[in-house]
């Protein structure tokens, strides 16, 4: 029994010794921990040594003594950035681990309680798309969110991305969004890591949605645009795929890694840097320079104005080949010609999700109503090839043949319609066949 009591006493004293030792650590002791990690990991070794020398001089003057945890963290961060000018480099105060904060941290794990990456998106007048991103999340659900919004932007003839309140995030997610706007395989950006002396290359990747390699893109920036948001702006701008409008951005191009320190403190250390394949540099310390520099609050209205002009040009280029082919058909005033080129142009627009079965059908009816059944016939026939499983396309083709007074062909395709959809479009087809036979 005495041995048990003695053992417990020794353990209690040892625990008190450790606790006292931990809380006896001075602010300078914690800085020394950070200095070691800083010199081992910071992207620029020479700057790390210079910064550590600066901190040594301050510690000799007892500069960091008798500060509250928050004031201490702020003071160290200021001195770190004073030498490096690196806004990603931060010394962090200990976190309050109260019951409520533990509960909050639990709910933050669940995506339904986290702030969404996508603040909102909409289509303005004249098919101008607008997307407001809060950050670039790094999980699969964030990739899926980008796919969702890009699908909703398929009808947009120009897209505005609002990065004015975006603080950054995952380089891979940035690269994924960029990839929507390139159809060729090219190197978009690289990140060199001092940690493992390795360069990570970010090239155009496959996306789950439809790529938009020619749609005009405009990006809004502010002083608060930072890190990954700057990566997106800088990459798109320097590859000639976007016009940047607003303010010079924050200037943070160094990916960071968090390191815990004693007494709950920590330090974010930039261990890598972006190197763009065109500029051979990045936006660190200087920010992304807008193509149109103006106050951030006015950037959206300017972007809308510019987007209208760009969208008009885009639409003209998008539909120019189709218009030219339709003009050739109009000039012939005959149903006997090669429809191959027309079919190809329509198929390209369908694959790009610019046109669909209904829109092609509407295009055919517009020519039919303008008394140009030859052009309408070419459009309807192309639609039956592209959407061969749709009874509606065959019904429209039958109607066009009837307008051309080719009753046998009209009956043939009305019968095909009935076979494909007897209870739907087929009802109308039966009525039309009866009318034809009584003519």
Short mmCIF file of C-alpha atoms in Angstrom, two decimals:
data_model
loop_
_atom_site.label_atom_id
_atom_site.label_comp_id
_atom_site.label_asym_id
_atom_site.label_seq_id
_atom_site.Cartn_x
_atom_site.Cartn_y
_atom_site.Cartn_z
CA UNK A 1 0.00 0.00 0.00
CA UNK A 2 2.86 2.37 0.92
CA UNK A 3 4.55 1.62 -2.40
CA UNK A 4 1.34 2.47 -4.29
CA UNK A 5 0.94 5.79 -2.46
CA UNK A 6 4.61 6.60 -3.05
CA UNK A 7 4.31 5.78 -6.78
CA UNK A 8 1.25 8.00 -7.14
CA UNK A 9 3.05 10.83 -5.33
CA UNK A 10 6.03 10.56 -7.67
CA UNK A 11 3.77 10.61 -10.75
CA UNK A 12 1.92 13.63 -9.39
CA UNK A 13 5.16 15.53 -8.80
CA UNK A 14 6.44 14.54 -12.27
CA UNK A 15 3.22 15.76 -13.90
CA UNK A 16 3.43 19.06 -12.02
CA UNK A 17 7.05 19.39 -13.13
CA UNK A 18 6.10 18.91 -16.78
CA UNK A 19 3.19 21.34 -16.50
CA UNK A 20 5.40 23.93 -14.84
CA UNK A 21 8.07 23.38 -17.49
CA UNK A 22 5.55 23.91 -20.27
CA UNK A 23 4.13 27.11 -18.83
CA UNK A 24 7.57 28.29 -17.84
CA UNK A 25 8.52 28.52 -21.50
CA UNK A 26 9.05 32.14 -22.41
CA UNK A 27 7.92 33.82 -25.60
CA UNK A 28 11.56 33.74 -26.72
CA UNK A 29 11.63 29.95 -26.33
CA UNK A 30 8.64 29.64 -28.63
CA UNK A 31 10.24 31.98 -31.17
CA UNK A 32 13.35 29.81 -31.18
CA UNK A 33 11.18 26.78 -32.00
CA UNK A 34 9.69 28.74 -34.89
CA UNK A 35 13.11 29.89 -36.07
CA UNK A 36 14.34 26.33 -36.47
CA UNK A 37 11.29 25.32 -38.50
CA UNK A 38 11.48 28.53 -40.48
CA UNK A 39 15.09 28.01 -41.57
CA UNK A 40 14.40 24.37 -42.45
CA UNK A 41 11.29 25.02 -44.55
CA UNK A 42 10.94 28.61 -45.84
CA UNK A 43 11.13 28.85 -49.61
CA UNK A 44 14.05 31.33 -49.51
CA UNK A 45 16.84 30.15 -47.19
CA UNK A 46 18.72 33.46 -47.33
CA UNK A 47 15.59 35.36 -46.26
CA UNK A 48 14.98 32.85 -43.48
CA UNK A 49 18.48 33.46 -42.08
CA UNK A 50 18.11 37.24 -42.39
CA UNK A 51 14.71 37.10 -40.64
CA UNK A 52 16.04 34.91 -37.83
CA UNK A 53 18.91 37.35 -37.26
CA UNK A 54 16.35 40.15 -37.02
CA UNK A 55 14.35 38.17 -34.42
CA UNK A 56 17.52 37.39 -32.44
CA UNK A 57 18.27 41.11 -32.18
CA UNK A 58 14.76 41.83 -30.93
CA UNK A 59 14.87 39.02 -28.36
CA UNK A 60 18.10 40.41 -26.91
CA UNK A 61 16.18 43.61 -26.24
CA UNK A 62 13.35 41.64 -24.55
CA UNK A 63 11.06 42.97 -27.27
CA UNK A 64 8.54 40.10 -26.98
CA UNK A 65 8.40 39.86 -23.17
CA UNK A 66 5.17 40.27 -21.20
CA UNK A 67 2.83 40.23 -24.19
CA UNK A 68 -0.60 38.59 -24.26
CA UNK A 69 -0.85 35.61 -26.62
CA UNK A 70 -2.75 37.60 -29.24
CA UNK A 71 -0.41 40.60 -29.07
CA UNK A 72 2.59 38.26 -29.14
CA UNK A 73 1.33 36.52 -32.30
CA UNK A 74 0.62 39.84 -34.00
CA UNK A 75 4.04 41.22 -33.08
CA UNK A 76 5.93 38.18 -34.37
CA UNK A 77 3.91 38.17 -37.62
CA UNK A 78 4.70 41.84 -38.20
CA UNK A 79 8.43 41.28 -37.66
CA UNK A 80 8.47 38.18 -39.88
CA UNK A 81 6.78 40.04 -42.71
CA UNK A 82 8.87 43.15 -42.16
CA UNK A 83 11.91 41.32 -43.57
CA UNK A 84 10.31 38.84 -45.98
CA UNK A 85 7.38 40.98 -47.25
CA UNK A 86 5.58 37.61 -47.43
CA UNK A 87 1.87 37.91 -46.52
CA UNK A 88 1.48 34.13 -46.36
CA UNK A 89 3.97 33.98 -43.46
CA UNK A 90 2.01 34.18 -40.18
CA UNK A 91 2.59 33.42 -36.52
CA UNK A 92 -0.66 32.25 -34.94
CA UNK A 93 -1.95 32.56 -31.40
CA UNK A 94 -3.20 29.57 -29.40
CA UNK A 95 -6.84 28.67 -29.97
CA UNK A 96 -9.43 28.73 -27.20
CA UNK A 97 -10.57 25.12 -26.70
CA UNK A 98 -13.79 25.85 -24.81
CA UNK A 99 -16.75 23.47 -25.02
CA UNK A 100 -18.55 25.75 -27.45
CA UNK A 101 -15.50 25.96 -29.74
CA UNK A 102 -15.21 22.17 -29.72
CA UNK A 103 -18.86 21.91 -30.73
CA UNK A 104 -18.30 24.51 -33.45
CA UNK A 105 -15.28 22.62 -34.77
CA UNK A 106 -17.42 19.48 -34.97
CA UNK A 107 -20.13 21.18 -37.02
CA UNK A 108 -17.47 22.74 -39.25
CA UNK A 109 -16.47 19.22 -40.27
CA UNK A 110 -19.92 18.80 -41.84
CA UNK A 111 -20.10 20.51 -45.23
CA UNK A 112 -23.68 21.69 -44.66
CA UNK A 113 -22.44 24.02 -41.88
CA UNK A 114 -19.40 25.41 -43.67
CA UNK A 115 -19.42 28.61 -45.68
CA UNK A 116 -20.06 27.64 -49.32
CA UNK A 117 -17.35 28.03 -51.94
CA UNK A 118 -19.92 29.33 -54.39
CA UNK A 119 -21.62 32.46 -53.12
CA UNK A 120 -23.89 32.64 -56.14
CA UNK A 121 -24.23 32.71 -59.91
CA UNK A 122 -26.71 34.09 -62.41
CA UNK A 123 -27.29 35.10 -66.00
CA UNK A 124 -27.54 38.84 -66.59
CA UNK A 125 -29.27 40.30 -69.64
CA UNK A 126 -27.87 39.39 -73.06
CA UNK A 127 -26.61 36.03 -71.73
CA UNK A 128 -23.79 37.45 -69.62
CA UNK A 129 -22.85 34.92 -66.93
CA UNK A 130 -21.73 35.89 -63.42
CA UNK A 131 -20.02 33.61 -60.86
CA UNK A 132 -19.01 34.70 -57.33
CA UNK A 133 -16.46 32.33 -55.72
CA UNK A 134 -15.52 32.73 -52.03
CA UNK A 135 -12.50 30.38 -52.14
CA UNK A 136 -11.12 27.32 -53.96
CA UNK A 137 -11.97 24.24 -51.92
CA UNK A 138 -9.81 21.16 -52.28
CA UNK A 139 -12.30 18.27 -52.07
CA UNK A 140 -14.26 16.36 -54.69
CA UNK A 141 -17.44 18.17 -53.71
CA UNK A 142 -15.78 21.45 -54.75
CA UNK A 143 -14.84 20.01 -58.15
CA UNK A 144 -18.48 18.92 -58.52
CA UNK A 145 -19.64 22.44 -57.62
CA UNK A 146 -17.48 23.86 -60.41
CA UNK A 147 -18.96 21.32 -62.83
CA UNK A 148 -22.43 22.39 -61.74
CA UNK A 149 -21.88 26.09 -62.24
CA UNK A 150 -20.09 25.58 -65.58
CA UNK A 151 -23.04 23.52 -66.76
CA UNK A 152 -25.36 26.39 -65.81
CA UNK A 153 -23.06 28.78 -67.71
CA UNK A 154 -23.36 26.82 -70.98
CA UNK A 155 -25.75 29.38 -72.44
CA UNK A 156 -23.54 32.31 -71.43
CA UNK A 157 -21.85 34.21 -74.27
CA UNK A 158 -19.39 35.78 -71.79
CA UNK A 159 -18.61 34.88 -68.16
CA UNK A 160 -17.62 37.22 -65.31
CA UNK A 161 -15.78 35.61 -62.36
CA UNK A 162 -15.88 37.67 -59.16
CA UNK A 163 -12.64 37.19 -57.20
CA UNK A 164 -12.91 40.41 -55.19
CA UNK A 165 -13.58 38.58 -51.90
CA UNK A 166 -11.73 35.35 -52.65
CA UNK A 167 -8.85 34.55 -50.28
CA UNK A 168 -7.44 31.56 -52.20
CA UNK A 169 -7.39 27.81 -51.66
CA UNK A 170 -6.34 24.66 -53.47
CA UNK A 171 -4.01 25.00 -56.51
CA UNK A 172 -5.56 21.84 -57.98
CA UNK A 173 -9.04 23.34 -57.88
CA UNK A 174 -7.71 26.53 -59.49
CA UNK A 175 -6.17 24.41 -62.24
CA UNK A 176 -9.43 22.47 -62.70
CA UNK A 177 -11.45 25.65 -63.23
CA UNK A 178 -8.80 27.04 -65.62
CA UNK A 179 -8.95 23.79 -67.63
CA UNK A 180 -12.55 24.54 -68.62
CA UNK A 181 -11.22 27.34 -70.83
CA UNK A 182 -8.53 25.45 -72.77
CA UNK A 183 -9.06 22.60 -75.23
CA UNK A 184 -5.37 21.99 -75.98
CA UNK A 185 -2.96 20.29 -73.61
CA UNK A 186 -0.62 22.96 -72.23
CA UNK A 187 1.30 23.72 -69.06
CA UNK A 188 -0.68 26.36 -67.15
CA UNK A 189 1.50 26.84 -64.07
CA UNK A 190 4.25 25.26 -61.96
CA UNK A 191 4.98 25.24 -58.22
CA UNK A 192 8.54 24.71 -56.96
CA UNK A 193 8.86 23.27 -53.45
CA UNK A 194 12.03 23.76 -51.42
CA UNK A 195 10.72 21.14 -48.97
CA UNK A 196 11.47 18.27 -51.38
CA UNK A 197 13.30 20.20 -54.12
CA UNK A 198 10.58 19.29 -56.59
CA UNK A 199 8.61 21.17 -59.24
CA UNK A 200 4.94 20.29 -59.53
CA UNK A 201 3.46 20.94 -62.97
CA UNK A 202 -0.17 21.96 -63.48
CA UNK A 203 -1.34 21.23 -67.01
CA UNK A 204 -4.78 21.35 -68.62
CA UNK A 205 -6.83 18.40 -67.34
CA UNK A 206 -10.02 16.67 -68.45
CA UNK A 207 -13.20 18.08 -66.91
CA UNK A 208 -16.56 16.48 -66.25
CA UNK A 209 -18.44 19.20 -68.14
CA UNK A 210 -18.22 20.92 -71.52
CA UNK A 211 -15.12 23.03 -72.14
CA UNK A 212 -15.49 26.65 -73.24
CA UNK A 213 -12.16 27.42 -74.98
CA UNK A 214 -13.44 30.50 -76.82
CA UNK A 215 -16.02 32.07 -74.53
CA UNK A 216 -14.90 35.53 -73.28
CA UNK A 217 -13.87 35.57 -69.60
CA UNK A 218 -13.63 38.62 -67.34
CA UNK A 219 -12.23 38.52 -63.79
CA UNK A 220 -12.96 41.05 -61.04
CA UNK A 221 -10.19 41.74 -58.48
CA UNK A 222 -9.61 43.81 -55.36
CA UNK A 223 -6.90 44.34 -52.74
CA UNK A 224 -8.46 41.38 -50.87
CA UNK A 225 -8.01 39.00 -53.83
CA UNK A 226 -5.29 36.67 -52.58
CA UNK A 227 -3.32 33.47 -53.16
CA UNK A 228 -5.34 30.93 -55.21
CA UNK A 229 -7.66 33.68 -56.49
CA UNK A 230 -4.55 35.47 -57.74
CA UNK A 231 -3.33 32.21 -59.28
CA UNK A 232 -6.57 31.92 -61.29
CA UNK A 233 -6.43 35.58 -62.36
CA UNK A 234 -2.71 35.51 -63.23
CA UNK A 235 -2.88 32.21 -65.14
CA UNK A 236 -5.94 33.16 -67.19
CA UNK A 237 -4.57 36.64 -67.89
CA UNK A 238 -1.11 35.56 -69.00
CA UNK A 239 -2.46 32.83 -71.26
CA UNK A 240 -4.65 35.43 -72.94
CA UNK A 241 -7.93 33.86 -71.76
CA UNK A 242 -9.25 36.61 -69.51
CA UNK A 243 -9.47 40.35 -69.01
CA UNK A 244 -8.77 41.37 -65.39
CA UNK A 245 -10.72 44.38 -64.09
CA UNK A 246 -10.38 46.08 -60.69
CA UNK A 247 -7.59 46.65 -58.20
CA UNK A 248 -4.06 45.28 -57.85
CA UNK A 249 -4.36 42.08 -55.81
CA UNK A 250 -2.82 41.19 -52.44
CA UNK A 251 0.41 39.63 -53.74
CA UNK A 252 0.67 36.15 -52.19
CA UNK A 253 2.16 33.48 -54.47
CA UNK A 254 3.68 31.06 -51.93
CA UNK A 255 1.81 27.89 -50.84
CA UNK A 256 2.07 27.37 -47.07
CA UNK A 257 2.22 24.59 -44.52
CA UNK A 258 1.12 24.85 -40.87
CA UNK A 259 3.54 23.84 -38.08
CA UNK A 260 2.37 23.55 -34.43
CA UNK A 261 4.47 25.12 -31.67
CA UNK A 262 4.46 24.94 -27.86
CA UNK A 263 1.60 26.32 -25.77
CA UNK A 264 -0.81 26.04 -28.70
CA UNK A 265 0.95 28.54 -30.94
CA UNK A 266 1.66 27.77 -34.60
CA UNK A 267 3.28 29.16 -37.70
CA UNK A 268 2.26 29.15 -41.38
CA UNK A 269 5.46 28.78 -43.40
CA UNK A 270 5.52 29.28 -47.19
CA UNK A 271 7.56 26.33 -48.46
CA UNK A 272 7.00 26.69 -52.23
CA UNK A 273 6.49 29.30 -54.96
CA UNK A 274 4.57 29.57 -58.21
CA UNK A 275 6.53 29.98 -61.45
CA UNK A 276 4.43 30.77 -64.52
CA UNK A 277 5.71 29.17 -67.76
CA UNK A 278 5.29 32.41 -69.74
CA UNK A 279 6.44 35.12 -67.32
CA UNK A 280 8.98 32.88 -65.50
CA UNK A 281 7.90 34.63 -62.31
CA UNK A 282 4.75 35.20 -60.23
CA UNK A 283 2.69 37.85 -58.45
CA UNK A 284 4.45 37.62 -55.03
CA UNK A 285 4.69 41.04 -53.40
CA UNK A 286 3.45 42.91 -56.49
CA UNK A 287 0.00 41.43 -57.02
CA UNK A 288 -1.82 40.73 -60.27
CA UNK A 289 -1.91 43.90 -62.37
CA UNK A 290 -5.40 44.45 -63.84
CA UNK A 291 -5.84 45.06 -67.57
CA UNK A 292 -8.34 47.75 -66.56
CA UNK A 293 -7.40 49.32 -63.23
CA UNK A 294 -10.25 50.87 -61.25
CA UNK A 295 -11.88 50.78 -57.78
CA UNK A 296 -13.17 47.31 -56.99
CA UNK A 297 -16.68 48.63 -56.27
CA UNK A 298 -17.02 49.83 -59.88
CA UNK A 299 -15.49 46.76 -61.52
CA UNK A 300 -18.69 44.76 -62.03
CA UNK A 301 -20.48 47.47 -64.00
CA UNK A 302 -17.42 47.95 -66.19
CA UNK A 303 -17.18 44.19 -66.73
CA UNK A 304 -20.85 44.01 -67.78
CA UNK A 305 -20.30 46.80 -70.29
CA UNK A 306 -17.21 45.12 -71.76
CA UNK A 307 -18.86 41.68 -71.69
CA UNK A 308 -21.69 42.88 -73.94
CA UNK A 309 -19.21 43.81 -76.68
CA UNK A 310 -17.19 40.62 -76.27
CA UNK A 311 -20.35 38.47 -76.23
CA UNK A 312 -21.54 39.97 -79.51
CA UNK A 313 -18.20 39.18 -81.16
CA UNK A 314 -18.25 35.66 -79.68
CA UNK A 315 -21.76 34.96 -80.99
CA UNK A 316 -20.84 36.16 -84.47
CA UNK A 317 -17.81 33.87 -84.55
CA UNK A 318 -19.72 30.98 -82.99
CA UNK A 319 -22.53 30.93 -85.56
CA UNK A 320 -20.66 32.31 -88.58
CA UNK A 321 -19.93 28.88 -90.21
CA UNK A 322 -23.57 27.81 -89.75
CA UNK A 323 -24.90 31.08 -91.18
CA UNK A 324 -22.60 30.77 -94.19
CA UNK A 325 -23.74 27.21 -94.91
CA UNK A 326 -27.42 28.18 -94.59
CA UNK A 327 -26.83 31.07 -97.01
CA UNK A 328 -25.42 28.61 -99.57
CA UNK A 329 -28.55 26.44 -99.24
CA UNK A 330 -30.83 29.49 -99.53
CA UNK A 331 -29.17 30.53 -102.78
CA UNK A 332 -29.77 27.14 -104.43
CA UNK A 333 -33.55 27.01 -103.88
CA UNK A 334 -33.45 23.26 -104.29
CA UNK A 335 -33.80 20.17 -102.15
CA UNK A 336 -31.18 18.31 -104.16
CA UNK A 337 -27.78 19.18 -102.63
CA UNK A 338 -25.13 17.86 -100.26
CA UNK A 339 -26.14 18.44 -96.62
CA UNK A 340 -22.84 17.18 -95.17
CA UNK A 341 -21.42 20.61 -94.24
CA UNK A 342 -24.66 21.75 -92.64
CA UNK A 343 -24.84 18.56 -90.59
CA UNK A 344 -21.23 19.02 -89.43
CA UNK A 345 -21.82 22.60 -88.30
CA UNK A 346 -24.96 21.66 -86.39
CA UNK A 347 -23.24 18.68 -84.79
CA UNK A 348 -20.33 20.87 -83.58
CA UNK A 349 -22.79 23.25 -81.92
CA UNK A 350 -24.71 20.35 -80.37
CA UNK A 351 -21.54 18.78 -78.97
CA UNK A 352 -20.61 22.17 -77.50
CA UNK A 353 -24.08 22.33 -75.89
CA UNK A 354 -24.78 25.55 -77.78
CA UNK A 355 -27.72 24.03 -79.66
CA UNK A 356 -30.08 21.18 -78.81
CA UNK A 357 -32.87 19.26 -80.53
CA UNK A 358 -35.50 21.88 -79.73
CA UNK A 359 -33.39 24.85 -80.84
CA UNK A 360 -32.55 23.18 -84.17
CA UNK A 361 -36.23 22.36 -84.65
CA UNK A 362 -37.14 26.00 -83.96
CA UNK A 363 -34.52 27.09 -86.49
CA UNK A 364 -36.12 24.82 -89.10
CA UNK A 365 -39.61 26.17 -88.41
CA UNK A 366 -38.39 29.76 -88.74
CA UNK A 367 -37.36 28.99 -92.34
CA UNK A 368 -40.58 27.07 -92.93
CA UNK A 369 -42.65 30.06 -91.78
CA UNK A 370 -40.61 32.37 -94.02
CA UNK A 371 -41.57 30.23 -97.01
CA UNK A 372 -38.15 28.65 -97.45
CA UNK A 373 -39.01 24.95 -97.10
CA UNK A 374 -35.84 23.81 -98.89
CA UNK A 375 -33.63 25.26 -96.14
CA UNK A 376 -36.03 23.98 -93.48
CA UNK A 377 -35.85 20.48 -94.96
CA UNK A 378 -32.05 20.45 -94.73
CA UNK A 379 -32.24 21.52 -91.07
CA UNK A 380 -34.95 19.00 -90.14
CA UNK A 381 -33.11 16.16 -91.87
CA UNK A 382 -29.90 17.01 -89.99
CA UNK A 383 -31.89 17.01 -86.76
CA UNK A 384 -33.17 13.47 -87.44
CA UNK A 385 -29.57 12.31 -87.90
CA UNK A 386 -28.28 13.98 -84.72
CA UNK A 387 -31.35 13.10 -82.61
CA UNK A 388 -32.50 9.97 -84.41
CA UNK A 389 -34.31 8.60 -81.33
CA UNK A 390 -36.65 11.58 -81.05
CA UNK A 391 -40.11 11.12 -82.56
CA UNK A 392 -40.52 14.88 -82.61
CA UNK A 393 -37.70 15.36 -85.16
CA UNK A 394 -39.34 12.87 -87.55
CA UNK A 395 -42.74 14.55 -87.09
CA UNK A 396 -41.21 17.92 -88.06
CA UNK A 397 -39.52 16.36 -91.10
CA UNK A 398 -42.85 14.87 -92.21
CA UNK A 399 -44.52 18.29 -91.91
CA UNK A 400 -41.80 19.86 -94.04
CA UNK A 401 -42.24 17.24 -96.79
CA UNK A 402 -45.96 17.95 -96.73
CA UNK A 403 -45.24 21.67 -97.31
CA UNK A 404 -43.13 20.64 -100.29
CA UNK A 405 -46.14 18.63 -101.55
CA UNK A 406 -44.29 15.33 -101.23
CA UNK A 407 -47.16 13.44 -99.64
CA UNK A 408 -45.67 9.94 -99.82
CA UNK A 409 -42.56 11.05 -97.95
CA UNK A 410 -44.71 12.91 -95.42
CA UNK A 411 -46.81 9.76 -94.76
CA UNK A 412 -43.64 7.64 -94.46
CA UNK A 413 -42.20 9.84 -91.70
CA UNK A 414 -45.54 10.34 -89.94
CA UNK A 415 -45.79 6.54 -89.74
CA UNK A 416 -42.26 6.41 -88.30
CA UNK A 417 -43.37 8.96 -85.71
CA UNK A 418 -46.38 6.81 -84.73
CA UNK A 419 -44.17 3.75 -84.35
CA UNK A 420 -41.69 5.60 -82.12
CA UNK A 421 -44.23 7.43 -79.93
CA UNK A 422 -47.78 6.09 -80.48
CA UNK A 423 -49.38 7.82 -77.50
CA UNK A 424 -47.53 11.13 -77.74
CA UNK A 425 -46.52 12.88 -80.96
CA UNK A 426 -47.95 9.89 -82.81
CA UNK A 427 -51.52 11.12 -82.11
CA UNK A 428 -50.86 14.21 -84.21
CA UNK A 429 -49.20 12.06 -86.89
CA UNK A 430 -52.34 9.88 -87.20
CA UNK A 431 -54.49 12.98 -87.67
CA UNK A 432 -52.14 14.31 -90.36
CA UNK A 433 -52.12 11.01 -92.28
CA UNK A 434 -55.96 11.05 -92.37
CA UNK A 435 -55.94 14.62 -93.72
CA UNK A 436 -53.38 13.73 -96.40
CA UNK A 437 -55.43 10.77 -97.59
CA UNK A 438 -58.56 12.94 -97.94
CA UNK A 439 -56.77 15.66 -99.91
#
